[in-house]
Amino acid sequence: MKTLLKWIVRILAVLGITLGGLAIWKYEEYQRLMAVLSLFSEEKIVTNFSSMNSAFLTTALGQGTIAPSPLLPGPQATLPPEAADWIAERSVTALVVLKDGQVVFEDYFKDTNANDLRINWSVSKSYLSALFGVLLAEGAFDSIDDPVTKYAPSLKTTAYADASIKDVLQMSSGVTFDEDYLAFFSDINRMGRVLALGGSMDGFTLKQDDSFALPGAGWKYVSIDTHVIGMVIRGATGRDIASLMTEKIVTPLGFEADPYYLTDGYEVAFVLGGLNSTTRDNARFGQMFANGGHWQGQQIVPGDWVDASTIASAKTVPGAIGYGYQWWIPDGSAPGQFLARGIYGQYIYVDRINNVVIAVHGADRKFREPGVNAQNENMFRLIAESL
């Protein structure tokens, strides 16, 4: 009887520990889901954007072993008079302006500061494009015209079966994907909940089986195309994106703070929007592109990839904003003027003609209102031409 009692006590103890562990695990899931649901609320958005690692699974990108590269101060510039109203209206939280590679303006707003690692959202896509260009030059891929299934064969049963790498780089896969950020049941928000709950983004991608057009036939911005680029990179190299980004981009640029990616429950980086970095380090990245991929004595990204990825090569609507390989080219831009753009007001604007780089973080809850993107682009041009 005593032996039986001991076994019952042990079984109950193990059961209690197991249930307790499950409760903690589910509580963490619940916390992440609640974070997603309140992420963009007016009273929390600024703080949330500077502390994504407090609510989501993450993986760090180390700076490497080298010291941060210098970002030298230049003659301090006075911004155009219109800039003050624009900063307030667009809920800008950080603004760093470089002229000839030197910092001519830097300021932080809404109680943010230079040390904040802020979420880049889709600016992250342009970082991934840069990484792809480096790996392409190193021979990880034979051609951007290769089918994505050559490196990610699991996509053969999806709507990506006939898409090329170039198609997904240009957002021309033809895959049906609802990108409405404000609709609770849109595909992009469902993917966000998969991320928050520790699910698999690869698994989510493998369920995409509907197309609205043949690959390469037209253009439609669908963020899941960028996740496929990540799958292609991982398949070709056998490595994770975080370590590759650290080795190929972050360390050579000499970032002053360790960036990090949001990840799913399988440690897969949220490459389409999950890179968190300082505004100063985004300015470094932008200046490297302004320099044709060169940074302080080293060619980091091949110059031909910088040129190819930042021209309007995708089949966008004539007269509208252009798109390259995960970079935007505003209507009316001259060659060498392009930008990375993320929701809620994240930007890296590059003007190679005037050698100006403008890095912006924001918390603009009205970012989707008509004319906002054009207003931002016009302000970037105004600043660049005033220096």
Tab-separated table of C-alpha atoms in Angstrom:
chain	number	residue	atom	x	y	z
A	1	MET	CA	0.000	0.000	0.000
A	2	LYS	CA	2.820	2.400	0.924
A	3	THR	CA	4.552	1.636	-2.376
A	4	LEU	CA	1.337	2.350	-4.283
A	5	LEU	CA	0.905	5.631	-2.402
A	6	LYS	CA	4.448	6.656	-3.254
A	7	TRP	CA	3.817	5.990	-6.942
A	8	ILE	CA	0.567	7.965	-6.869
A	9	VAL	CA	2.352	10.898	-5.187
A	10	ARG	CA	5.128	10.762	-7.792
A	11	ILE	CA	2.671	10.616	-10.668
A	12	LEU	CA	0.724	13.561	-9.257
A	13	ALA	CA	3.951	15.509	-8.771
A	14	VAL	CA	5.043	14.895	-12.365
A	15	LEU	CA	1.549	15.773	-13.573
A	16	GLY	CA	1.603	18.961	-11.529
A	17	ILE	CA	4.997	19.981	-12.934
A	18	THR	CA	3.833	19.197	-16.484
A	19	LEU	CA	0.614	21.157	-16.094
A	20	GLY	CA	2.514	24.013	-14.500
A	21	GLY	CA	4.933	24.067	-17.415
A	22	LEU	CA	2.056	24.053	-19.883
A	23	ALA	CA	0.400	26.901	-18.001
A	24	ILE	CA	3.583	28.985	-18.174
A	25	TRP	CA	3.993	28.186	-21.870
A	26	LYS	CA	0.390	29.106	-22.634
A	27	TYR	CA	0.717	32.242	-20.512
A	28	GLU	CA	3.704	33.351	-22.601
A	29	GLU	CA	1.692	32.703	-25.758
A	30	TYR	CA	-1.188	34.678	-24.305
A	31	GLN	CA	1.129	37.576	-23.434
A	32	ARG	CA	2.513	37.691	-26.979
A	33	LEU	CA	-0.976	37.590	-28.468
A	34	MET	CA	-2.074	40.453	-26.203
A	35	ALA	CA	1.022	42.376	-27.280
A	36	VAL	CA	0.023	41.978	-30.933
A	37	LEU	CA	-3.533	43.121	-30.275
A	38	SER	CA	-2.359	46.291	-28.493
A	39	LEU	CA	0.816	46.872	-30.497
A	40	PHE	CA	-0.445	49.873	-32.425
A	41	SER	CA	-2.678	51.466	-29.801
A	42	GLU	CA	-2.229	55.220	-29.485
A	43	GLU	CA	-1.029	55.126	-25.878
A	44	LYS	CA	1.461	52.272	-26.398
A	45	ILE	CA	2.765	52.437	-29.953
A	46	VAL	CA	5.870	54.557	-29.308
A	47	THR	CA	7.024	52.466	-26.354
A	48	ASN	CA	6.124	49.208	-28.084
A	49	PHE	CA	8.178	50.054	-31.160
A	50	SER	CA	11.262	50.554	-28.952
A	51	SER	CA	10.787	47.359	-26.947
A	52	MET	CA	9.620	44.615	-29.282
A	53	ASN	CA	11.931	42.153	-27.536
A	54	SER	CA	9.863	42.414	-24.377
A	55	ALA	CA	6.862	40.808	-26.049
A	56	PHE	CA	8.151	38.648	-28.907
A	57	LEU	CA	10.601	35.830	-29.472
A	58	THR	CA	13.863	37.257	-30.815
A	59	THR	CA	17.357	36.396	-31.956
A	60	ALA	CA	20.297	38.779	-31.639
A	61	LEU	CA	22.665	39.858	-34.387
A	62	GLY	CA	26.060	40.496	-32.792
A	63	GLN	CA	28.237	43.377	-33.897
A	64	GLY	CA	31.163	41.028	-34.380
A	65	THR	CA	34.631	41.697	-33.066
A	66	ILE	CA	35.345	45.074	-34.626
A	67	ALA	CA	34.703	48.430	-32.982
A	68	PRO	CA	31.753	50.517	-34.186
A	69	SER	CA	32.590	52.440	-37.335
A	70	PRO	CA	32.793	56.204	-36.913
A	71	LEU	CA	29.774	58.273	-37.889
A	72	LEU	CA	31.341	61.694	-37.812
A	73	PRO	CA	29.510	64.963	-37.147
A	74	GLY	CA	29.424	67.457	-39.991
A	75	PRO	CA	28.375	71.113	-40.224
A	76	GLN	CA	25.024	71.213	-38.437
A	77	ALA	CA	22.145	71.883	-40.803
A	78	THR	CA	18.920	73.772	-40.270
A	79	LEU	CA	16.022	71.855	-41.717
A	80	PRO	CA	13.487	73.589	-43.978
A	81	PRO	CA	10.779	75.446	-41.986
A	82	GLU	CA	8.150	72.905	-43.079
A	83	ALA	CA	10.016	70.091	-41.343
A	84	ALA	CA	8.815	70.926	-37.821
A	85	ASP	CA	5.149	70.528	-38.776
A	86	TRP	CA	5.952	67.366	-40.717
A	87	ILE	CA	7.742	65.818	-37.715
A	88	ALA	CA	4.741	66.479	-35.491
A	89	GLU	CA	2.078	65.514	-38.023
A	90	ARG	CA	3.775	62.276	-39.029
A	91	SER	CA	4.659	61.248	-35.456
A	92	VAL	CA	8.373	61.018	-36.228
A	93	THR	CA	10.313	59.514	-33.332
A	94	ALA	CA	13.851	59.700	-34.733
A	95	LEU	CA	15.514	61.566	-37.587
A	96	VAL	CA	19.143	61.270	-38.670
A	97	VAL	CA	20.392	63.113	-41.763
A	98	LEU	CA	23.775	62.514	-43.394
A	99	LYS	CA	25.408	64.775	-45.958
A	100	ASP	CA	28.599	63.500	-47.586
A	101	GLY	CA	28.634	60.735	-45.003
A	102	GLN	CA	28.584	63.066	-41.999
A	103	VAL	CA	25.792	63.652	-39.492
A	104	VAL	CA	24.365	67.102	-40.159
A	105	PHE	CA	21.115	66.632	-38.233
A	106	GLU	CA	20.053	64.223	-35.510
A	107	ASP	CA	17.127	64.441	-33.124
A	108	TYR	CA	14.734	62.208	-31.201
A	109	PHE	CA	11.133	62.820	-30.260
A	110	LYS	CA	8.347	61.429	-28.063
A	111	ASP	CA	10.791	60.401	-25.308
A	112	THR	CA	12.867	58.160	-27.591
A	113	ASN	CA	16.657	58.338	-27.768
A	114	ALA	CA	19.665	57.360	-29.872
A	115	ASN	CA	20.089	54.023	-28.096
A	116	ASP	CA	16.611	52.726	-28.884
A	117	LEU	CA	16.528	49.618	-31.033
A	118	ARG	CA	13.388	50.358	-32.985
A	119	ILE	CA	11.335	48.067	-35.204
A	120	ASN	CA	12.032	48.707	-38.894
A	121	TRP	CA	9.017	46.868	-40.266
A	122	SER	CA	9.433	46.582	-44.052
A	123	VAL	CA	12.696	48.518	-44.116
A	124	SER	CA	13.912	45.041	-43.101
A	125	LYS	CA	13.169	43.887	-46.660
A	126	SER	CA	15.874	46.150	-48.100
A	127	TYR	CA	18.397	44.720	-45.650
A	128	LEU	CA	17.510	41.218	-46.854
A	129	SER	CA	17.931	42.323	-50.473
A	130	ALA	CA	21.426	43.571	-49.638
A	131	LEU	CA	22.275	40.227	-48.032
A	132	PHE	CA	20.945	38.378	-51.071
A	133	GLY	CA	23.168	40.486	-53.348
A	134	VAL	CA	26.248	39.597	-51.327
A	135	LEU	CA	25.429	35.883	-51.389
A	136	LEU	CA	24.673	35.976	-55.117
A	137	ALA	CA	28.136	37.414	-55.799
A	138	GLU	CA	29.649	34.704	-53.589
A	139	GLY	CA	28.018	31.993	-55.704
A	140	ALA	CA	25.300	30.797	-53.326
A	141	PHE	CA	22.812	30.984	-56.231
A	142	ASP	CA	23.370	30.367	-59.908
A	143	SER	CA	21.001	33.087	-61.100
A	144	ILE	CA	18.096	35.227	-59.937
A	145	ASP	CA	16.158	33.590	-62.761
A	146	ASP	CA	16.364	30.243	-60.967
A	147	PRO	CA	13.041	28.909	-59.660
A	148	VAL	CA	12.627	29.389	-55.931
A	149	THR	CA	11.982	25.652	-55.650
A	150	LYS	CA	15.595	24.965	-56.636
A	151	TYR	CA	16.641	26.144	-53.180
A	152	ALA	CA	13.379	25.702	-51.269
A	153	PRO	CA	11.859	22.496	-52.730
A	154	SER	CA	9.065	22.436	-50.144
A	155	LEU	CA	7.461	25.253	-52.153
A	156	LYS	CA	6.702	22.883	-55.052
A	157	THR	CA	3.214	22.210	-53.697
A	158	THR	CA	2.367	25.901	-53.233
A	159	ALA	CA	1.437	28.855	-55.417
A	160	TYR	CA	5.184	29.586	-55.622
A	161	ALA	CA	5.848	26.431	-57.645
A	162	ASP	CA	6.574	28.344	-60.883
A	163	ALA	CA	7.981	31.573	-59.419
A	164	SER	CA	11.575	32.636	-59.948
A	165	ILE	CA	13.805	34.359	-57.408
A	166	LYS	CA	13.511	37.514	-59.498
A	167	ASP	CA	9.720	37.316	-59.281
A	168	VAL	CA	9.752	37.339	-55.486
A	169	LEU	CA	12.469	40.004	-55.308
A	170	GLN	CA	10.219	42.243	-57.413
A	171	MET	CA	6.972	41.350	-55.592
A	172	SER	CA	5.736	39.762	-58.801
A	173	SER	CA	4.990	36.214	-57.657
A	174	GLY	CA	1.284	36.477	-58.481
A	175	VAL	CA	0.450	34.824	-55.150
A	176	THR	CA	-2.831	35.862	-53.543
A	177	PHE	CA	-2.120	37.478	-50.177
A	178	ASP	CA	-4.170	40.106	-48.343
A	179	GLU	CA	-1.798	42.865	-47.168
A	180	ASP	CA	-4.424	44.954	-45.345
A	181	TYR	CA	-2.700	45.873	-42.061
A	182	LEU	CA	-5.892	47.208	-40.528
A	183	ALA	CA	-8.094	44.153	-41.219
A	184	PHE	CA	-7.999	41.630	-38.375
A	185	PHE	CA	-8.420	38.561	-40.608
A	186	SER	CA	-6.095	39.689	-43.425
A	187	ASP	CA	-3.265	37.339	-44.377
A	188	ILE	CA	-0.590	39.698	-43.085
A	189	ASN	CA	-2.259	39.912	-39.686
A	190	ARG	CA	-2.863	36.177	-39.546
A	191	MET	CA	0.843	35.728	-40.221
A	192	GLY	CA	1.577	38.167	-37.404
A	193	ARG	CA	-0.433	36.048	-35.009
A	194	VAL	CA	1.451	32.938	-36.124
A	195	LEU	CA	4.628	34.817	-35.245
A	196	ALA	CA	3.307	35.936	-31.872
A	197	LEU	CA	2.051	32.501	-30.865
A	198	GLY	CA	5.320	30.793	-31.717
A	199	GLY	CA	4.015	28.988	-34.781
A	200	SER	CA	5.897	28.310	-38.004
A	201	MET	CA	6.093	30.993	-40.687
A	202	ASP	CA	7.452	28.391	-43.101
A	203	GLY	CA	4.397	26.290	-42.325
A	204	PHE	CA	2.137	29.287	-42.939
A	205	THR	CA	3.866	29.941	-46.275
A	206	LEU	CA	3.456	26.344	-47.388
A	207	LYS	CA	-0.320	26.769	-47.113
A	208	GLN	CA	-0.387	29.500	-49.772
A	209	ASP	CA	-1.920	27.790	-52.799
A	210	ASP	CA	-3.856	30.531	-54.591
A	211	SER	CA	-2.647	32.885	-57.344
A	212	PHE	CA	-4.219	35.916	-58.998
A	213	ALA	CA	-1.723	36.019	-61.885
A	214	LEU	CA	1.133	34.080	-63.435
A	215	PRO	CA	4.552	34.741	-61.869
A	216	GLY	CA	6.210	37.774	-63.425
A	217	ALA	CA	3.018	38.914	-65.177
A	218	GLY	CA	2.429	41.906	-62.953
A	219	TRP	CA	3.231	43.542	-59.634
A	220	LYS	CA	1.482	43.442	-56.290
A	221	TYR	CA	3.121	44.134	-52.955
A	222	VAL	CA	2.802	40.987	-50.835
A	223	SER	CA	5.157	40.684	-47.886
A	224	ILE	CA	5.140	36.909	-47.933
A	225	ASP	CA	7.317	37.099	-51.068
A	226	THR	CA	10.106	38.361	-48.806
A	227	HIS	CA	9.707	35.379	-46.500
A	228	VAL	CA	10.213	33.177	-49.558
A	229	ILE	CA	13.493	35.012	-50.265
A	230	GLY	CA	14.507	34.076	-46.741
A	231	MET	CA	13.587	30.435	-47.400
A	232	VAL	CA	15.670	30.507	-50.583
A	233	ILE	CA	18.682	31.943	-48.737
A	234	ARG	CA	18.409	29.403	-45.933
A	235	GLY	CA	18.004	26.568	-48.413
A	236	ALA	CA	20.996	27.625	-50.513
A	237	THR	CA	23.385	28.233	-47.614
A	238	GLY	CA	22.172	25.879	-44.906
A	239	ARG	CA	22.439	28.797	-42.487
A	240	ASP	CA	20.055	31.062	-40.602
A	241	ILE	CA	19.453	34.638	-41.695
A	242	ALA	CA	20.572	36.218	-38.413
A	243	SER	CA	24.100	34.795	-38.552
A	244	LEU	CA	24.430	35.627	-42.247
A	245	MET	CA	23.219	39.193	-41.710
A	246	THR	CA	25.687	39.595	-38.859
A	247	GLU	CA	28.608	38.300	-40.905
A	248	LYS	CA	27.875	39.925	-44.258
A	249	ILE	CA	26.235	43.264	-43.335
A	250	VAL	CA	26.222	44.212	-39.647
A	251	THR	CA	29.831	43.438	-38.748
A	252	PRO	CA	31.404	44.990	-41.880
A	253	LEU	CA	29.299	48.136	-41.363
A	254	GLY	CA	30.426	48.387	-37.733
A	255	PHE	CA	27.007	48.860	-36.168
A	256	GLU	CA	27.147	50.620	-32.820
A	257	ALA	CA	24.398	48.490	-31.254
A	258	ASP	CA	23.429	44.824	-31.611
A	259	PRO	CA	20.293	44.640	-33.766
A	260	TYR	CA	17.863	41.769	-33.415
A	261	TYR	CA	15.179	39.964	-35.376
A	262	LEU	CA	11.755	38.925	-34.198
A	263	THR	CA	11.427	35.180	-34.766
A	264	ASP	CA	8.767	32.514	-34.883
A	265	GLY	CA	8.759	29.535	-32.537
A	266	TYR	CA	11.327	27.741	-34.692
A	267	GLU	CA	13.948	30.513	-34.491
A	268	VAL	CA	13.224	31.581	-38.068
A	269	ALA	CA	13.779	35.306	-38.489
A	270	PHE	CA	10.827	37.505	-39.428
A	271	VAL	CA	12.750	38.836	-42.411
A	272	LEU	CA	9.860	40.693	-43.997
A	273	GLY	CA	9.553	43.153	-41.119
A	274	GLY	CA	11.235	42.051	-37.909
A	275	LEU	CA	14.665	43.702	-37.875
A	276	ASN	CA	15.193	46.118	-34.956
A	277	SER	CA	18.079	48.591	-35.063
A	278	THR	CA	19.077	52.120	-34.102
A	279	THR	CA	18.326	54.993	-36.445
A	280	ARG	CA	22.050	55.796	-36.626
A	281	ASP	CA	22.813	52.269	-37.790
A	282	ASN	CA	20.074	52.527	-40.431
A	283	ALA	CA	21.841	55.685	-41.584
A	284	ARG	CA	25.088	53.704	-41.870
A	285	PHE	CA	23.307	51.129	-44.010
A	286	GLY	CA	21.826	53.856	-46.212
A	287	GLN	CA	25.172	55.600	-46.634
A	288	MET	CA	26.767	52.330	-47.702
A	289	PHE	CA	24.188	52.166	-50.514
A	290	ALA	CA	24.808	55.834	-51.325
A	291	ASN	CA	28.468	54.857	-51.702
A	292	GLY	CA	27.587	52.107	-54.180
A	293	GLY	CA	27.938	49.361	-51.582
A	294	HIS	CA	31.262	50.656	-50.272
A	295	TRP	CA	31.897	51.485	-46.621
A	296	GLN	CA	35.125	52.799	-45.130
A	297	GLY	CA	37.581	50.886	-47.262
A	298	GLN	CA	35.505	47.773	-47.924
A	299	GLN	CA	33.088	46.775	-50.674
A	300	ILE	CA	30.272	45.241	-48.634
A	301	VAL	CA	27.505	44.909	-51.235
A	302	PRO	CA	28.553	44.558	-54.896
A	303	GLY	CA	28.120	47.805	-56.778
A	304	ASP	CA	26.233	46.141	-59.610
A	305	TRP	CA	23.705	44.760	-57.111
A	306	VAL	CA	23.229	48.212	-55.573
A	307	ASP	CA	22.475	49.567	-59.046
A	308	ALA	CA	20.245	46.689	-60.142
A	309	SER	CA	18.225	46.466	-56.934
A	310	THR	CA	17.433	50.185	-56.735
A	311	ILE	CA	16.064	50.841	-60.206
A	312	ALA	CA	12.355	50.582	-61.007
A	313	SER	CA	12.430	47.213	-62.763
A	314	ALA	CA	9.137	45.707	-61.527
A	315	LYS	CA	5.936	46.023	-63.574
A	316	THR	CA	4.264	48.609	-61.378
A	317	VAL	CA	1.478	50.904	-62.581
A	318	PRO	CA	2.898	53.580	-64.927
A	319	GLY	CA	3.184	56.945	-63.196
A	320	ALA	CA	3.086	55.388	-59.720
A	321	ILE	CA	5.907	54.602	-57.332
A	322	GLY	CA	8.412	52.146	-58.776
A	323	TYR	CA	9.870	49.014	-57.251
A	324	GLY	CA	13.166	47.191	-57.657
A	325	TYR	CA	14.528	44.297	-55.637
A	326	GLN	CA	12.901	45.108	-52.277
A	327	TRP	CA	13.576	48.863	-52.670
A	328	TRP	CA	11.104	51.626	-53.611
A	329	ILE	CA	11.735	54.268	-56.267
A	330	PRO	CA	9.403	57.285	-55.843
A	331	ASP	CA	7.743	58.685	-58.949
A	332	GLY	CA	9.849	61.472	-60.424
A	333	SER	CA	13.092	60.216	-58.916
A	334	ALA	CA	16.343	60.572	-60.822
A	335	PRO	CA	18.652	57.545	-61.041
A	336	GLY	CA	20.264	57.086	-57.639
A	337	GLN	CA	17.269	58.258	-55.612
A	338	PHE	CA	15.411	55.465	-53.818
A	339	LEU	CA	14.149	54.418	-50.422
A	340	ALA	CA	13.378	51.615	-48.008
A	341	ARG	CA	9.927	51.963	-46.454
A	342	GLY	CA	8.068	50.372	-43.580
A	343	ILE	CA	4.591	50.793	-42.132
A	344	TYR	CA	3.960	53.459	-39.486
A	345	GLY	CA	6.645	55.748	-40.883
A	346	GLN	CA	9.951	53.874	-41.093
A	347	TYR	CA	12.274	55.050	-43.885
A	348	ILE	CA	15.786	55.081	-45.236
A	349	TYR	CA	15.936	57.622	-48.071
A	350	VAL	CA	19.023	57.591	-50.277
A	351	ASP	CA	19.931	60.378	-52.696
A	352	ARG	CA	23.190	59.482	-54.429
A	353	ILE	CA	23.059	62.644	-56.531
A	354	ASN	CA	23.243	64.978	-53.518
A	355	ASN	CA	24.987	62.356	-51.328
A	356	VAL	CA	22.285	62.637	-48.689
A	357	VAL	CA	20.859	59.859	-46.529
A	358	ILE	CA	17.810	60.327	-44.305
A	359	ALA	CA	16.958	57.664	-41.715
A	360	VAL	CA	13.563	57.947	-40.035
A	361	HIS	CA	11.718	55.981	-37.389
A	362	GLY	CA	8.117	56.817	-36.651
A	363	ALA	CA	4.867	55.841	-34.980
A	364	ASP	CA	2.480	57.290	-37.550
A	365	ARG	CA	-0.915	55.675	-37.021
A	366	LYS	CA	-2.226	57.594	-40.056
A	367	PHE	CA	0.403	56.226	-42.430
A	368	ARG	CA	-2.227	54.766	-44.768
A	369	GLU	CA	-4.163	57.971	-45.351
A	370	PRO	CA	-4.103	59.228	-48.960
A	371	GLY	CA	-1.113	61.416	-49.721
A	372	VAL	CA	0.997	60.479	-46.690
A	373	ASN	CA	3.657	58.582	-48.639
A	374	ALA	CA	3.907	61.411	-51.169
A	375	GLN	CA	4.166	63.945	-48.332
A	376	ASN	CA	7.066	62.006	-46.821
A	377	GLU	CA	8.849	61.623	-50.150
A	378	ASN	CA	8.471	65.345	-50.866
A	379	MET	CA	9.909	66.185	-47.455
A	380	PHE	CA	12.911	63.945	-48.062
A	381	ARG	CA	13.555	65.670	-51.384
A	382	LEU	CA	13.157	69.087	-49.766
A	383	ILE	CA	15.658	68.245	-47.035
A	384	ALA	CA	18.136	66.702	-49.454
A	385	GLU	CA	18.037	69.659	-51.820
A	386	SER	CA	18.364	72.169	-48.958
A	387	LEU	CA	21.716	70.843	-47.746
